[in-house]
mmCIF file of C-alpha atoms and ligand atoms in Angstrom:
data_model
loop_
_atom_site.group_PDB
_atom_site.id
_atom_site.type_symbol
_atom_site.label_atom_id
_atom_site.label_comp_id
_atom_site.label_asym_id
_atom_site.label_seq_id
_atom_site.Cartn_x
_atom_site.Cartn_y
_atom_site.Cartn_z
ATOM 1 C CA MET A 1 -17.655 2.006 8.063
ATOM 2 C CA LYS A 2 -14.015 1.168 7.146
ATOM 3 C CA ARG A 3 -13.645 0.917 3.519
ATOM 4 C CA ILE A 4 -11.084 -0.673 1.262
ATOM 5 C CA LEU A 5 -10.298 -0.819 -2.535
ATOM 6 C CA VAL A 6 -8.699 -4.353 -3.456
ATOM 7 C CA CYS A 7 -7.195 -4.494 -6.716
ATOM 8 C CA GLU A 8 -6.025 -8.217 -8.031
ATOM 9 C CA ASP A 9 -6.456 -10.189 -11.431
ATOM 10 C CA GLU A 10 -6.072 -13.870 -9.895
ATOM 11 C CA ALA A 11 -9.665 -14.497 -8.697
ATOM 12 C CA SER A 12 -8.397 -16.980 -6.079
ATOM 13 C CA ILE A 13 -6.036 -14.760 -4.229
ATOM 14 C CA ARG A 14 -8.705 -11.921 -4.487
ATOM 15 C CA ALA A 15 -11.551 -14.051 -3.083
ATOM 16 C CA PHE A 16 -9.108 -14.940 -0.214
ATOM 17 C CA VAL A 17 -8.072 -11.417 0.594
ATOM 18 C CA VAL A 18 -11.825 -10.031 0.409
ATOM 19 C CA ILE A 19 -13.381 -12.819 3.004
ATOM 20 C CA ASN A 20 -10.573 -12.262 5.450
ATOM 21 C CA LEU A 21 -10.887 -8.217 5.164
ATOM 22 C CA LYS A 22 -14.881 -8.597 5.125
ATOM 23 C CA ARG A 23 -14.180 -10.688 8.586
ATOM 24 C CA ALA A 24 -12.087 -8.097 9.858
ATOM 25 C CA GLY A 25 -14.998 -5.482 9.393
ATOM 26 C CA TYR A 26 -14.149 -4.085 5.939
ATOM 27 C CA ASP A 27 -16.287 -3.038 3.037
ATOM 28 C CA VAL A 28 -14.490 -3.856 0.265
ATOM 29 C CA VAL A 29 -14.706 -2.629 -3.262
ATOM 30 C CA GLU A 30 -13.285 -5.519 -5.668
ATOM 31 C CA ALA A 31 -11.338 -4.697 -9.174
ATOM 32 C CA ASP A 32 -9.562 -6.784 -11.367
ATOM 33 C CA THR A 33 -8.007 -4.451 -13.319
ATOM 34 C CA GLY A 34 -6.098 -1.301 -12.446
ATOM 35 C CA GLU A 35 -8.592 0.826 -14.634
ATOM 36 C CA GLN A 36 -11.603 -0.685 -12.926
ATOM 37 C CA ALA A 37 -9.995 -0.055 -9.748
ATOM 38 C CA LEU A 38 -9.659 3.616 -10.625
ATOM 39 C CA LYS A 39 -13.051 3.869 -12.038
ATOM 40 C CA LEU A 40 -15.154 1.834 -8.913
ATOM 41 C CA TYR A 41 -12.421 4.486 -6.679
ATOM 42 C CA GLN A 42 -14.084 7.561 -8.129
ATOM 43 C CA GLN A 43 -17.452 6.150 -8.309
ATOM 44 C CA ALA A 44 -17.374 4.734 -4.717
ATOM 45 C CA ASP A 45 -20.475 6.146 -2.238
ATOM 46 C CA GLY A 46 -18.398 7.332 0.355
ATOM 47 C CA PRO A 47 -15.043 7.947 1.150
ATOM 48 C CA VAL A 48 -12.333 4.546 0.537
ATOM 49 C CA ASP A 49 -9.551 4.721 3.319
ATOM 50 C CA LEU A 50 -7.282 2.008 2.330
ATOM 51 C CA ALA A 51 -6.403 0.523 -1.244
ATOM 52 C CA LEU A 52 -4.579 -2.837 -1.431
ATOM 53 C CA LEU A 53 -3.014 -3.365 -4.840
ATOM 54 C CA ASP A 54 -1.428 -5.834 -6.938
ATOM 55 C CA ILE A 55 1.238 -5.005 -8.296
ATOM 56 C CA MET A 56 1.431 -7.338 -11.507
ATOM 57 C CA LEU A 57 -2.122 -6.498 -13.421
ATOM 58 C CA PRO A 58 -3.005 -7.014 -17.050
ATOM 59 C CA GLY A 59 -2.948 -3.181 -18.315
ATOM 60 C CA ILE A 60 -1.973 -0.517 -16.316
ATOM 61 C CA ASP A 61 -0.047 -1.978 -13.419
ATOM 62 C CA GLY A 62 -0.507 -1.599 -9.361
ATOM 63 C CA LEU A 63 2.379 1.015 -9.228
ATOM 64 C CA GLU A 64 0.605 3.094 -12.004
ATOM 65 C CA VAL A 65 -2.615 2.884 -9.983
ATOM 66 C CA CYS A 66 -0.467 3.648 -6.806
ATOM 67 C CA ARG A 67 0.906 6.727 -8.511
ATOM 68 C CA ARG A 68 -2.583 7.974 -9.767
ATOM 69 C CA LEU A 69 -4.444 7.364 -6.525
ATOM 70 C CA ARG A 70 -1.846 9.167 -4.285
ATOM 71 C CA GLU A 71 -1.762 12.097 -6.936
ATOM 72 C CA SER A 72 -5.639 12.377 -6.299
ATOM 73 C CA SER A 73 -5.845 11.260 -2.523
ATOM 74 C CA PRO A 74 -2.684 12.384 -0.128
ATOM 75 C CA GLY A 75 -4.983 10.937 3.175
ATOM 76 C CA ILE A 76 -5.453 7.376 1.383
ATOM 77 C CA GLY A 77 -3.250 4.342 2.685
ATOM 78 C CA ILE A 78 -2.211 1.976 0.023
ATOM 79 C CA ILE A 79 -0.613 -1.478 0.367
ATOM 80 C CA LEU A 80 0.924 -3.285 -2.465
ATOM 81 C CA LEU A 81 1.045 -6.951 -3.201
ATOM 82 C CA THR A 82 4.284 -8.200 -4.276
ATOM 83 C CA ALA A 83 5.799 -11.513 -5.225
ATOM 84 C CA ARG A 84 8.907 -12.627 -3.098
ATOM 85 C CA THR A 85 11.520 -12.248 -5.878
ATOM 86 C CA ARG A 86 10.916 -8.688 -7.062
ATOM 87 C CA GLU A 87 12.358 -6.561 -4.300
ATOM 88 C CA GLU A 88 12.693 -3.400 -6.912
ATOM 89 C CA ASP A 89 8.787 -3.407 -6.976
ATOM 90 C CA LYS A 90 9.145 -2.458 -3.251
ATOM 91 C CA VAL A 91 11.260 0.530 -3.666
ATOM 92 C CA GLY A 92 9.598 1.269 -6.850
ATOM 93 C CA GLY A 93 6.071 1.131 -5.310
ATOM 94 C CA LEU A 94 7.142 3.066 -2.211
ATOM 95 C CA MET A 95 8.561 5.646 -4.255
ATOM 96 C CA MET A 96 5.058 6.010 -6.075
ATOM 97 C CA GLY A 97 3.626 6.820 -2.904
ATOM 98 C CA ALA A 98 2.976 3.211 -1.197
ATOM 99 C CA ASP A 99 2.904 3.204 2.386
ATOM 100 C CA ASP A 100 3.502 -0.278 2.754
ATOM 101 C CA TYR A 101 3.812 -3.755 1.035
ATOM 102 C CA ILE A 102 2.725 -7.347 1.576
ATOM 103 C CA THR A 103 5.011 -10.035 0.044
ATOM 104 C CA LYS A 104 2.691 -13.011 -1.476
ATOM 105 C CA PRO A 105 2.129 -15.614 -0.199
ATOM 106 C CA PHE A 106 0.952 -14.176 2.870
ATOM 107 C CA SER A 107 -1.188 -15.679 5.994
ATOM 108 C CA PRO A 108 -4.806 -13.647 6.825
ATOM 109 C CA ALA A 109 -3.277 -12.975 9.991
ATOM 110 C CA GLU A 110 -0.373 -10.978 8.296
ATOM 111 C CA LEU A 111 -2.839 -9.464 5.902
ATOM 112 C CA VAL A 112 -5.276 -8.304 8.348
ATOM 113 C CA ALA A 113 -2.547 -7.127 10.820
ATOM 114 C CA ARG A 114 -0.893 -4.651 8.034
ATOM 115 C CA VAL A 115 -4.464 -3.296 6.992
ATOM 116 C CA GLU A 116 -5.421 -2.890 10.561
ATOM 117 C CA ALA A 117 -2.047 -1.009 11.499
ATOM 118 C CA LEU A 118 -2.446 1.205 8.385
ATOM 119 C CA TYR A 119 -6.182 1.756 8.993
ATOM 120 C CA ARG A 120 -5.466 3.334 12.425
ATOM 121 C CA ARG A 121 -2.533 5.074 11.659
ATOM 122 C CA ILE A 122 -4.772 6.939 9.071
ATOM 123 C CA ALA A 123 -7.839 6.971 11.534
ATOM 124 C CA SER A 124 -5.386 8.626 14.339
ATOM 125 C CA ALA A 125 -4.525 10.804 11.531
ATOM 126 C CA ARG A 126 -7.975 12.027 10.936
ATOM 127 C CA THR A 127 -9.080 12.279 14.507
ATOM 128 C CA GLU A 128 -5.714 14.600 15.409
ATOM 129 C CA GLN A 129 -7.010 16.756 12.406
ATOM 130 C CA GLY A 130 -10.290 17.126 13.681
ATOM 131 C CA ALA A 131 -9.269 17.929 17.398
ATOM 132 C CA GLY A 132 -8.017 21.332 16.314
ATOM 133 C CA TYR A 133 -5.051 21.466 18.231
ATOM 134 C CA LEU A 134 -3.588 24.526 16.482
ATOM 135 C CA GLU A 135 0.343 23.751 16.654
ATOM 136 C CA GLU A 136 3.393 24.431 14.492
ATOM 137 C CA ILE A 137 6.587 23.383 15.227
ATOM 138 C CA VAL A 138 8.847 25.643 13.271
ATOM 139 C CA SER A 139 12.525 24.171 12.592
ATOM 140 C CA GLY A 140 14.837 26.097 10.674
ATOM 141 C CA GLU A 141 13.120 27.322 7.128
ATOM 142 C CA PHE A 142 10.504 24.482 7.864
ATOM 143 C CA VAL A 143 6.842 25.110 9.305
ATOM 144 C CA LEU A 144 5.219 21.833 10.613
ATOM 145 C CA ASN A 145 1.485 22.141 11.108
ATOM 146 C CA LEU A 146 -0.102 19.348 13.409
ATOM 147 C CA ARG A 147 -2.968 20.385 12.587
ATOM 148 C CA THR A 148 -3.254 20.235 9.015
ATOM 149 C CA ARG A 149 -0.658 17.741 8.963
ATOM 150 C CA THR A 150 1.738 19.653 6.420
ATOM 151 C CA LEU A 151 5.185 20.727 5.887
ATOM 152 C CA LYS A 152 6.347 24.066 4.577
ATOM 153 C CA LYS A 153 9.585 24.894 3.376
ATOM 154 C CA ALA A 154 10.510 28.810 3.012
ATOM 155 C CA GLY A 155 6.824 29.336 2.967
ATOM 156 C CA GLN A 156 6.314 26.742 0.095
ATOM 157 C CA PRO A 157 4.029 23.614 1.116
ATOM 158 C CA LEU A 158 6.044 20.166 0.592
ATOM 159 C CA ASP A 159 3.688 17.352 -1.166
ATOM 160 C CA LEU A 160 4.115 14.541 1.615
ATOM 161 C CA THR A 161 2.435 11.530 2.074
ATOM 162 C CA GLN A 162 0.847 10.436 5.768
ATOM 163 C CA VAL A 163 3.835 8.327 6.376
ATOM 164 C CA GLU A 164 6.501 10.958 5.352
ATOM 165 C CA TYR A 165 4.636 13.321 7.524
ATOM 166 C CA GLN A 166 4.730 11.006 10.616
ATOM 167 C CA ILE A 167 8.361 10.559 10.061
ATOM 168 C CA MET A 168 9.140 14.554 9.665
ATOM 169 C CA GLU A 169 6.710 14.958 12.724
ATOM 170 C CA TYR A 170 8.961 12.377 15.025
ATOM 171 C CA PHE A 171 12.130 14.434 13.657
ATOM 172 C CA PHE A 172 10.912 17.685 14.485
ATOM 173 C CA SER A 173 9.987 16.389 18.093
ATOM 174 C CA GLN A 174 13.436 14.675 18.581
ATOM 175 C CA ALA A 175 15.776 17.362 16.234
ATOM 176 C CA ASP A 176 19.674 16.725 16.505
ATOM 177 C CA MET A 177 18.841 13.072 18.348
ATOM 178 C CA PRO A 178 20.131 10.387 16.430
ATOM 179 C CA LEU A 179 17.122 8.133 15.832
ATOM 180 C CA THR A 180 17.643 4.223 14.741
ATOM 181 C CA ARG A 181 15.600 2.802 12.114
ATOM 182 C CA THR A 182 13.722 0.489 14.875
ATOM 183 C CA ASP A 183 12.732 3.846 16.657
ATOM 184 C CA ILE A 184 11.364 5.144 13.365
ATOM 185 C CA LEU A 185 9.505 1.972 12.751
ATOM 186 C CA ARG A 186 8.146 1.307 16.230
ATOM 187 C CA ARG A 187 6.619 4.975 16.232
ATOM 188 C CA VAL A 188 5.575 5.398 12.589
ATOM 189 C CA TRP A 189 4.372 2.016 11.534
ATOM 190 C CA GLY A 190 3.831 0.462 15.209
ATOM 191 C CA GLY A 191 5.040 -1.981 17.258
ATOM 192 C CA GLU A 192 3.247 -4.865 15.512
ATOM 193 C CA TYR A 193 4.910 -4.090 12.410
ATOM 194 C CA TYR A 194 5.736 -7.365 10.387
ATOM 195 C CA GLY A 195 7.952 -6.048 7.676
ATOM 196 C CA ASP A 196 11.431 -5.192 7.770
ATOM 197 C CA GLU A 197 13.636 -1.996 8.506
ATOM 198 C CA LYS A 198 14.472 -1.027 4.479
ATOM 199 C CA ILE A 199 11.030 0.715 4.380
ATOM 200 C CA VAL A 200 12.260 3.226 6.449
ATOM 201 C CA ASP A 201 15.539 4.185 4.183
ATOM 202 C CA VAL A 202 12.942 3.866 1.431
ATOM 203 C CA ASN A 203 10.867 6.694 2.839
ATOM 204 C CA ILE A 204 13.844 8.791 3.974
ATOM 205 C CA ARG A 205 15.278 8.469 0.669
ATOM 206 C CA ARG A 206 11.898 9.597 -0.878
ATOM 207 C CA LEU A 207 11.509 12.516 1.881
ATOM 208 C CA ARG A 208 15.062 13.835 1.016
ATOM 209 C CA MET A 209 14.068 13.793 -2.498
ATOM 210 C CA LYS A 210 11.359 16.554 -1.402
ATOM 211 C CA ILE A 211 13.270 18.315 1.225
ATOM 212 C CA GLU A 212 17.024 18.726 0.307
ATOM 213 C CA GLU A 213 18.252 21.013 -2.097
ATOM 214 C CA ASN A 214 20.698 17.922 -3.095
ATOM 215 C CA PRO A 215 19.170 14.479 -1.843
ATOM 216 C CA SER A 216 22.808 12.885 -2.449
ATOM 217 C CA ASP A 217 24.251 15.471 -0.054
ATOM 218 C CA PRO A 218 21.468 16.087 2.643
ATOM 219 C CA GLN A 219 21.800 18.786 5.000
ATOM 220 C CA HIS A 220 18.515 18.113 7.188
ATOM 221 C CA ILE A 221 17.973 14.493 7.122
ATOM 222 C CA LEU A 222 21.187 13.267 8.302
ATOM 223 C CA THR A 223 22.563 9.756 8.262
ATOM 224 C CA VAL A 224 24.246 8.706 11.603
ATOM 225 C CA TRP A 225 26.707 6.023 10.854
ATOM 226 C CA GLY A 226 25.691 2.704 12.637
ATOM 227 C CA ARG A 227 22.556 4.480 14.566
ATOM 228 C CA GLY A 228 20.159 5.788 11.812
ATOM 229 C CA TYR A 229 18.911 9.383 11.060
ATOM 230 C CA LYS A 230 18.627 12.409 12.865
ATOM 231 C CA TRP A 231 17.389 16.061 12.059
ATOM 232 C CA SER A 232 19.041 19.218 11.419
ATOM 233 C CA ALA A 233 17.525 22.299 10.478
HETATM 234 CA CA1 CA B 301 -1.530 -10.339 -10.236
#
């Protein structure tokens, strides 16, 4: 069963989201505050695969819920709901560990497509994990473990989200090759992704903070002007 936590304080939007996700086959856990979302997440009687979090909530906001969920569950998929005018929410949310965001207002088709795309990424990550490919890719002082889906730098594990891991896996498989934002978007987010390429830049910025000695002078994730990015060990 696919299970998703939905946190939205506006009852009409929540009802709209819930009915569409149920139609798409999800078991939906509903919360109207961030506090309730965290509580229900803890109490859920099975794994919660995804969380759909409105940012603007009474009490703790969706960004804080996102941060806490990500801290306790590196493998959960998190999508934020944001108002069209609030660009900074998107960047802030991705920095807090969200995988994607949906801008209000949105259609049922867009909602379901985005949720399904993230669910597929998470489910395929689990399958690969269970299938037991015992593979490591070594690149300089970095070791990417394809089975445990982890990255180590000089023997120290780096704390990556699933999306960040997938970007690194793509970089490692294409070392020293410039990859465009579109390449990265298609590979990591999937061909049917509705959003824009800015999400790639935000994830790269976050990865640099985790990987580089000096994120403002990156030595590994290099910007290729006019092209995109490339990995250099
Ligand atoms: Ca709200």
